XYZ file of C-alpha atoms in Angstrom:
473
model
C 88.251 117.905 136.797
C 90.909 119.679 134.724
C 92.126 116.321 133.415
C 88.599 115.344 132.375
C 88.089 118.701 130.672
C 91.358 118.303 128.787
C 90.412 114.779 127.756
C 87.104 115.917 126.293
C 88.725 118.923 124.661
C 90.996 116.540 122.789
C 88.177 114.142 121.943
C 86.014 116.920 120.516
C 88.953 118.472 118.705
C 89.809 115.125 117.144
C 86.190 114.576 116.140
C 85.862 118.005 114.537
C 88.561 117.080 112.018
C 86.327 114.337 110.619
C 83.311 116.648 110.801
C 85.232 119.072 108.589
C 86.356 116.304 106.235
C 82.812 115.047 105.785
C 81.310 118.465 105.149
C 83.476 118.510 102.045
C 84.289 114.903 101.146
C 80.684 113.702 101.512
C 79.862 116.138 98.716
C 82.511 114.399 96.618
C 81.371 110.826 97.306
C 77.638 111.516 97.024
C 77.293 114.198 94.390
C 80.431 114.659 92.292
C 79.751 111.799 89.859
C 76.187 112.855 89.108
C 77.391 116.486 89.044
C 79.894 115.543 86.331
C 77.379 113.539 84.259
C 74.174 115.553 84.737
C 75.468 119.116 85.265
C 78.904 119.410 83.639
C 77.772 117.086 80.834
C 80.635 114.595 80.861
C 79.981 111.059 79.602
C 79.847 108.271 82.175
C 82.810 106.570 80.471
C 84.856 109.770 80.736
C 84.027 110.077 84.423
C 84.952 106.449 85.117
C 88.395 106.924 83.553
C 88.802 110.241 85.370
C 88.060 108.602 88.724
C 90.370 105.675 88.058
C 93.358 107.763 86.937
C 93.130 110.555 89.491
C 92.452 108.271 92.452
C 95.401 106.022 91.647
C 97.660 109.077 91.400
C 96.144 110.331 94.632
C 96.772 106.947 96.225
C 100.482 107.369 95.514
C 100.225 110.758 97.210
C 98.755 108.971 100.257
C 101.824 106.746 100.498
C 104.089 109.771 100.114
C 102.149 111.585 102.837
C 102.948 108.824 105.293
C 106.668 109.182 104.596
C 106.366 112.956 104.980
C 104.606 112.592 108.340
C 107.224 110.165 109.642
C 109.952 112.645 108.650
C 108.130 115.665 110.089
C 109.490 117.068 113.353
C 107.973 120.313 114.637
C 107.188 121.797 118.018
C 103.590 120.718 117.366
C 104.493 117.102 116.593
C 104.429 115.023 113.422
C 100.772 114.787 112.388
C 99.155 117.762 114.107
C 100.665 120.553 111.913
C 98.893 119.307 108.817
C 95.481 120.201 110.216
C 96.698 123.801 110.120
C 98.633 123.672 106.858
C 96.054 121.701 104.860
C 92.818 123.415 105.885
C 92.780 126.284 103.389
C 93.977 124.286 100.331
C 91.328 121.649 101.052
C 88.511 124.198 101.277
C 89.549 126.265 98.255
C 90.053 123.255 95.975
C 86.670 121.862 97.010
C 85.039 125.090 95.848
C 86.916 124.951 92.544
C 85.820 121.316 91.997
C 82.166 122.415 91.898
C 82.730 125.336 89.531
C 81.868 124.943 85.847
C 84.150 127.079 83.657
C 82.999 128.175 80.201
C 85.876 126.504 78.339
C 84.120 123.970 76.124
C 83.620 120.242 76.565
C 87.302 119.272 76.343
C 88.318 122.156 78.580
C 85.793 121.087 81.189
C 87.157 117.548 81.178
C 90.714 118.820 81.681
C 89.490 121.167 84.415
C 87.722 118.242 86.113
C 90.972 116.236 86.100
C 92.976 119.096 87.596
C 90.504 120.100 90.291
C 89.552 116.561 91.290
C 93.194 115.562 91.628
C 93.843 118.739 93.593
C 90.998 118.198 96.065
C 91.999 114.552 96.485
C 95.600 115.435 97.366
C 94.418 118.180 99.726
C 92.112 115.646 101.384
C 95.112 113.355 101.845
C 96.962 116.192 103.562
C 94.316 116.541 106.293
C 92.886 113.017 106.423
C 95.998 110.824 106.736
C 97.108 112.740 109.872
C 93.787 111.850 111.539
C 94.791 108.193 111.450
C 98.526 108.630 112.087
C 97.992 110.882 115.111
C 95.747 108.436 117.016
C 98.560 106.243 118.441
C 100.236 109.455 119.662
C 97.152 110.800 121.423
C 96.917 107.912 123.904
C 98.398 104.463 124.511
C 95.208 103.216 126.190
C 93.246 100.840 123.967
C 89.858 101.801 125.432
C 90.561 105.525 125.079
C 91.478 104.906 121.443
C 88.059 103.339 120.985
C 86.444 106.384 122.624
C 88.433 108.754 120.405
C 87.519 106.756 117.319
C 83.877 106.755 118.428
C 83.832 110.512 118.949
C 85.478 110.912 115.568
C 82.771 108.852 113.866
C 80.003 110.692 115.729
C 81.246 113.984 114.323
C 81.798 112.308 110.962
C 78.163 111.164 110.919
C 76.933 114.619 111.898
C 78.911 116.230 109.086
C 77.811 113.622 106.567
C 74.177 113.938 107.672
C 74.222 117.700 107.215
C 75.519 117.238 103.676
C 73.093 114.411 102.906
C 69.969 116.216 104.117
C 70.823 119.788 103.189
C 72.668 119.633 99.879
C 69.790 119.165 97.434
C 67.497 121.687 99.220
C 70.402 124.165 99.307
C 71.140 123.571 95.634
C 67.545 124.453 94.829
C 67.303 127.489 97.104
C 70.739 128.967 96.356
C 70.818 128.175 92.649
C 68.131 130.580 91.520
C 67.047 128.066 88.898
C 70.618 127.019 88.058
C 71.721 123.630 89.374
C 75.373 124.480 88.665
C 75.143 127.694 90.681
C 73.341 125.877 93.480
C 76.082 123.290 93.835
C 78.742 126.022 93.801
C 77.276 128.139 96.617
C 76.463 125.049 98.668
C 80.084 123.887 98.628
C 81.231 127.429 99.461
C 79.275 127.249 102.728
C 80.506 123.759 103.615
C 84.119 124.597 102.731
C 84.274 127.728 104.896
C 82.849 125.915 107.926
C 85.192 122.979 107.311
C 88.301 125.169 107.226
C 87.342 126.777 110.540
C 86.858 123.359 112.173
C 90.361 122.224 111.169
C 91.791 125.242 112.973
C 89.909 124.185 116.123
C 91.297 120.641 115.772
C 94.831 121.967 115.528
C 94.316 123.959 118.721
C 92.750 121.125 120.754
C 94.779 117.972 120.033
C 98.258 117.165 121.346
C 100.687 114.338 120.601
C 101.505 112.929 124.039
C 102.689 109.327 123.577
C 106.406 108.863 123.043
C 107.416 106.207 120.539
C 109.859 103.484 121.508
C 112.463 104.376 118.924
C 112.689 108.153 118.436
C 115.616 108.255 116.000
C 114.957 108.333 112.252
C 114.390 105.082 110.398
C 115.214 104.719 106.674
C 112.077 104.632 104.550
C 113.034 101.301 102.964
C 113.518 99.771 106.409
C 110.168 101.084 107.593
C 108.401 99.612 104.553
C 110.258 96.321 104.997
C 109.028 96.120 108.590
C 105.454 95.901 107.311
C 106.127 92.452 105.859
C 106.597 91.283 109.457
C 103.233 92.662 110.489
C 100.572 90.013 109.607
C 97.755 91.811 111.497
C 98.274 94.891 109.332
C 98.480 92.835 106.116
C 95.083 91.291 106.892
C 93.654 94.653 107.970
C 94.937 96.253 104.759
C 93.403 93.577 102.526
C 90.078 94.070 104.272
C 90.121 97.791 103.440
C 89.574 96.986 99.752
C 86.339 95.115 100.395
C 84.989 97.035 103.390
C 85.357 100.479 101.830
C 84.715 99.226 98.320
C 81.188 98.243 99.366
C 80.662 101.717 100.844
C 81.978 103.616 97.804
C 79.887 101.623 95.338
C 76.719 102.351 97.290
C 77.435 106.027 97.936
C 78.242 106.706 94.301
C 75.080 104.980 93.084
C 72.593 106.312 95.662
C 71.393 109.374 93.737
C 71.135 107.369 90.510
C 69.153 104.615 92.238
C 66.499 106.884 93.730
C 66.342 109.219 90.735
C 66.195 106.688 87.923
C 65.500 103.196 89.333
C 62.823 104.160 91.864
C 61.848 107.468 90.188
C 61.706 109.026 93.640
C 64.436 111.710 93.546
C 62.889 113.429 96.549
C 63.740 110.400 98.687
C 67.436 110.535 97.795
C 68.196 113.085 100.497
C 66.230 111.057 103.053
C 68.090 107.860 102.181
C 71.424 109.674 102.261
C 70.496 111.217 105.600
C 69.564 107.822 107.035
C 72.860 106.435 105.773
C 74.725 109.238 107.534
C 72.755 109.732 110.777
C 71.453 106.271 111.701
C 75.022 104.874 111.943
C 75.277 106.885 115.159
C 73.220 104.120 116.820
C 76.038 101.709 116.103
C 78.721 104.271 116.864
C 77.351 105.081 120.336
C 77.204 101.383 121.144
C 80.812 100.717 120.109
C 82.700 101.659 123.331
C 80.320 99.594 125.488
C 80.398 96.576 123.193
C 84.179 96.828 122.812
C 84.512 96.450 126.601
C 82.649 93.151 126.446
C 84.292 91.468 123.456
C 87.250 91.630 121.089
C 87.322 94.313 118.410
C 87.338 91.678 115.679
C 84.128 90.193 117.095
C 82.510 93.625 117.081
C 83.587 94.099 113.465
C 82.078 90.757 112.422
C 78.773 91.438 114.190
C 78.608 94.887 112.616
C 79.321 93.477 109.156
C 76.596 90.852 109.613
C 74.062 93.586 110.488
C 75.185 95.598 107.470
C 74.779 92.506 105.287
C 71.275 91.776 106.585
C 70.277 95.338 105.717
C 71.524 94.916 102.145
C 69.630 91.641 101.806
C 66.422 93.351 102.974
C 67.014 96.094 100.391
C 67.463 93.488 97.658
C 64.249 91.737 98.686
C 62.341 95.017 98.918
C 63.289 96.134 95.397
C 60.779 98.926 94.583
C 58.735 98.450 97.779
C 59.737 101.646 99.562
C 58.771 100.485 103.058
C 60.893 97.339 102.889
C 63.679 99.130 101.049
C 63.957 101.935 103.612
C 63.865 99.371 106.441
C 66.890 97.758 104.846
C 68.586 101.144 104.535
C 68.148 101.701 108.291
C 69.410 98.238 109.283
C 72.381 98.501 106.922
C 73.261 101.933 108.297
C 73.280 100.682 111.910
C 75.703 97.925 110.971
C 77.884 100.292 108.989
C 78.131 102.738 111.901
C 79.272 100.032 114.304
C 81.705 98.608 111.753
C 83.164 102.002 110.835
C 83.711 102.999 114.461
C 85.508 99.802 115.449
C 87.536 99.951 112.209
C 89.040 103.311 113.167
C 89.842 101.998 116.631
C 91.434 98.844 115.206
C 93.697 100.600 112.724
C 95.962 101.973 115.469
C 96.638 98.514 116.938
C 98.788 97.087 114.090
C 101.032 100.150 114.545
C 101.766 99.013 118.097
C 102.234 95.429 116.942
C 104.771 96.517 114.338
C 106.699 98.604 116.877
C 106.708 95.694 119.337
C 107.730 93.180 116.677
C 110.438 95.187 114.892
C 111.240 98.187 117.070
C 110.007 100.517 114.303
C 107.049 102.859 114.765
C 105.622 103.277 111.253
C 102.394 105.092 112.141
C 102.665 107.542 109.259
C 103.483 104.923 106.634
C 100.798 102.508 107.847
C 98.188 105.270 107.938
C 99.167 106.468 104.472
C 99.096 102.965 103.032
C 95.670 102.429 104.591
C 94.606 105.618 102.849
C 96.261 104.519 99.600
C 94.408 101.201 99.640
C 91.175 103.033 100.419
C 91.762 105.322 97.438
C 92.383 102.299 95.220
C 89.063 100.864 96.431
C 87.424 104.208 95.694
C 89.078 104.364 92.246
C 87.957 100.880 91.287
C 84.427 101.487 92.608
C 84.119 104.727 90.661
C 85.580 103.252 87.485
C 83.501 100.062 87.573
C 80.358 102.081 88.359
C 80.979 104.306 85.353
C 81.740 101.362 83.089
C 78.565 99.585 84.191
C 76.521 102.719 83.462
C 78.128 102.931 80.019
C 77.466 99.210 79.427
C 73.840 99.781 80.404
C 73.489 102.691 77.966
C 72.927 105.347 80.649
C 71.909 108.779 79.298
C 71.730 111.686 81.747
C 68.327 113.243 82.482
C 66.475 110.664 80.349
C 64.317 107.585 81.008
C 66.759 104.695 81.359
C 66.775 101.344 79.568
C 66.210 98.123 81.589
C 69.920 97.337 81.172
C 70.916 100.745 82.578
C 68.549 100.241 85.531
C 70.101 96.819 86.158
C 73.574 98.431 86.156
C 72.389 101.009 88.700
C 71.015 98.281 90.975
C 74.270 96.312 90.695
C 76.173 99.371 91.871
C 73.814 100.209 94.721
C 72.925 96.800 96.205
C 74.394 93.642 94.700
C 78.084 94.552 94.429
C 78.182 96.076 97.960
C 76.480 92.946 99.308
C 79.109 90.619 97.806
C 81.973 92.824 99.015
C 80.688 92.778 102.615
C 80.715 88.961 102.541
C 84.307 88.908 101.254
C 85.308 91.438 103.930
C 83.987 89.144 106.656
C 85.892 86.182 105.235
C 89.147 88.158 105.224
C 88.727 89.332 108.813
C 88.324 85.748 110.034
C 92.147 85.618 109.923
C 92.746 88.715 112.115
C 93.750 87.664 115.648
C 95.667 90.589 117.162
C 93.089 91.316 119.880
C 94.035 88.305 122.006
C 97.584 89.557 122.582
C 97.204 93.333 122.281
C 97.096 94.134 126.014
C 100.342 92.239 126.578
C 101.995 93.973 123.626
C 100.944 97.412 124.845
C 102.161 96.681 128.370
C 105.585 95.580 127.112
C 105.888 98.668 124.912
C 105.088 100.950 127.850
C 107.671 99.168 129.992
C 110.308 99.428 127.263
C 109.565 103.113 126.732
C 109.966 103.720 130.466
C 113.238 101.774 130.364
C 114.527 103.946 127.517
C 113.742 107.139 129.419
C 115.688 105.891 132.447
C 118.610 104.258 130.656
C 122.188 105.395 131.197
C 124.089 107.135 128.358
C 126.155 103.956 127.803
C 124.162 100.814 127.063
C 124.615 97.999 129.501
C 123.393 94.480 129.945
C 120.862 95.643 132.495
C 119.083 97.855 129.966
C 116.240 96.207 128.041
C 117.494 95.087 124.644
C 114.894 97.135 122.767
C 116.076 100.282 124.492
C 119.582 99.813 123.081
C 118.646 99.878 119.424
C 116.514 98.406 116.717
C 115.658 95.020 118.202
C 113.341 92.492 116.595
C 110.806 91.059 119.016
C 109.896 87.487 118.220
C 106.233 86.636 118.457
C 105.659 82.914 118.764
C 101.882 83.180 118.743
C 99.804 83.046 115.630
C 98.813 86.231 113.910
């Protein structure tokens, strides 16, 4: 009973970290662009350049964070301390991002650059450890799926709260001022988020010992990634999978406000997109027991794609459109949950193949690639709005409406198709159980080895040994 209680304590603690992230970051992905254009008064072209520049810089910070994690050694572990150290900076910078200083148009643009870059780096500090810590929480593939599922459940809850409550809170707390409403709304979300990170820090524990505990040069760790085909495929897929998501999230408010002229439905659509994915998330552990993770990912992507097609067909027909939103959200939830379970597996493959555990670097590079996808999505969205002649708080031209629809439906649809094509080449699932078993045996051998290496000790336990994999990747 105590073991079960401890297991669920860790699962909930791990999930609360993503709940906290989404209370704050969902505000960024859903509302920051329209906040900049319609409240702060920045031009869409300015915002697109801002997103591109700051997210690329932030992406470099992601890569650096992975190196920092791999070099971190504390009594709490490598990844866990950052939930404690990053909580307050993340919350405070989020509040500052939704504050409009009276410093003139140029001053506001500079302030937007500084605060957006700050919140992005703070997000890196608490988000990268969520991925890098997973291989250390358990070596069991099914438990990783459960942990990832719990994480996404809490993520969906946090995102749903933001999606459904933000605009009503902005109205009720603003006292007639949209700027004030956004500010006090983020204050509430940020305070709750900071408290949840403290709970995560208390509840999770890094239990799994890596095969090679001594330090590995950064260059060697990066070089080991070239021998990790499953990760290379997984990393390429990040661009298209998350790119589709970021395009749609950034365009949602614009689409319902200007294309459909139903701004009141924006919160409902955002809430569906955040809550309905739980249907897919809850199904993930059961489905993952019956088939390979890659198969689950492909099925989920197909459901997501069907939903987008229904939305395209529905156009301004709200019944058909919202049906598509629901179907797309179910597929996204299933795909997102299995994605977070899958991302720990290439770490094990790399350790088995090269003897190097690069969890921090792999997690940070995954984050870096995701930020690049986010940067490109934000920049292209802004450029398309500029091309369409978008003017804030005005009736839009047909070209501007076409640009909004491209961002919300057509570009995400194409990116989902490309994502599925890329993942056709991912074949780690077939050999993962054998890889994990050999790693566990080698770790046990290392713990029992004599001080002086001998021929009887497994080769991997004596140093940095390359494991040759003769199967296809």
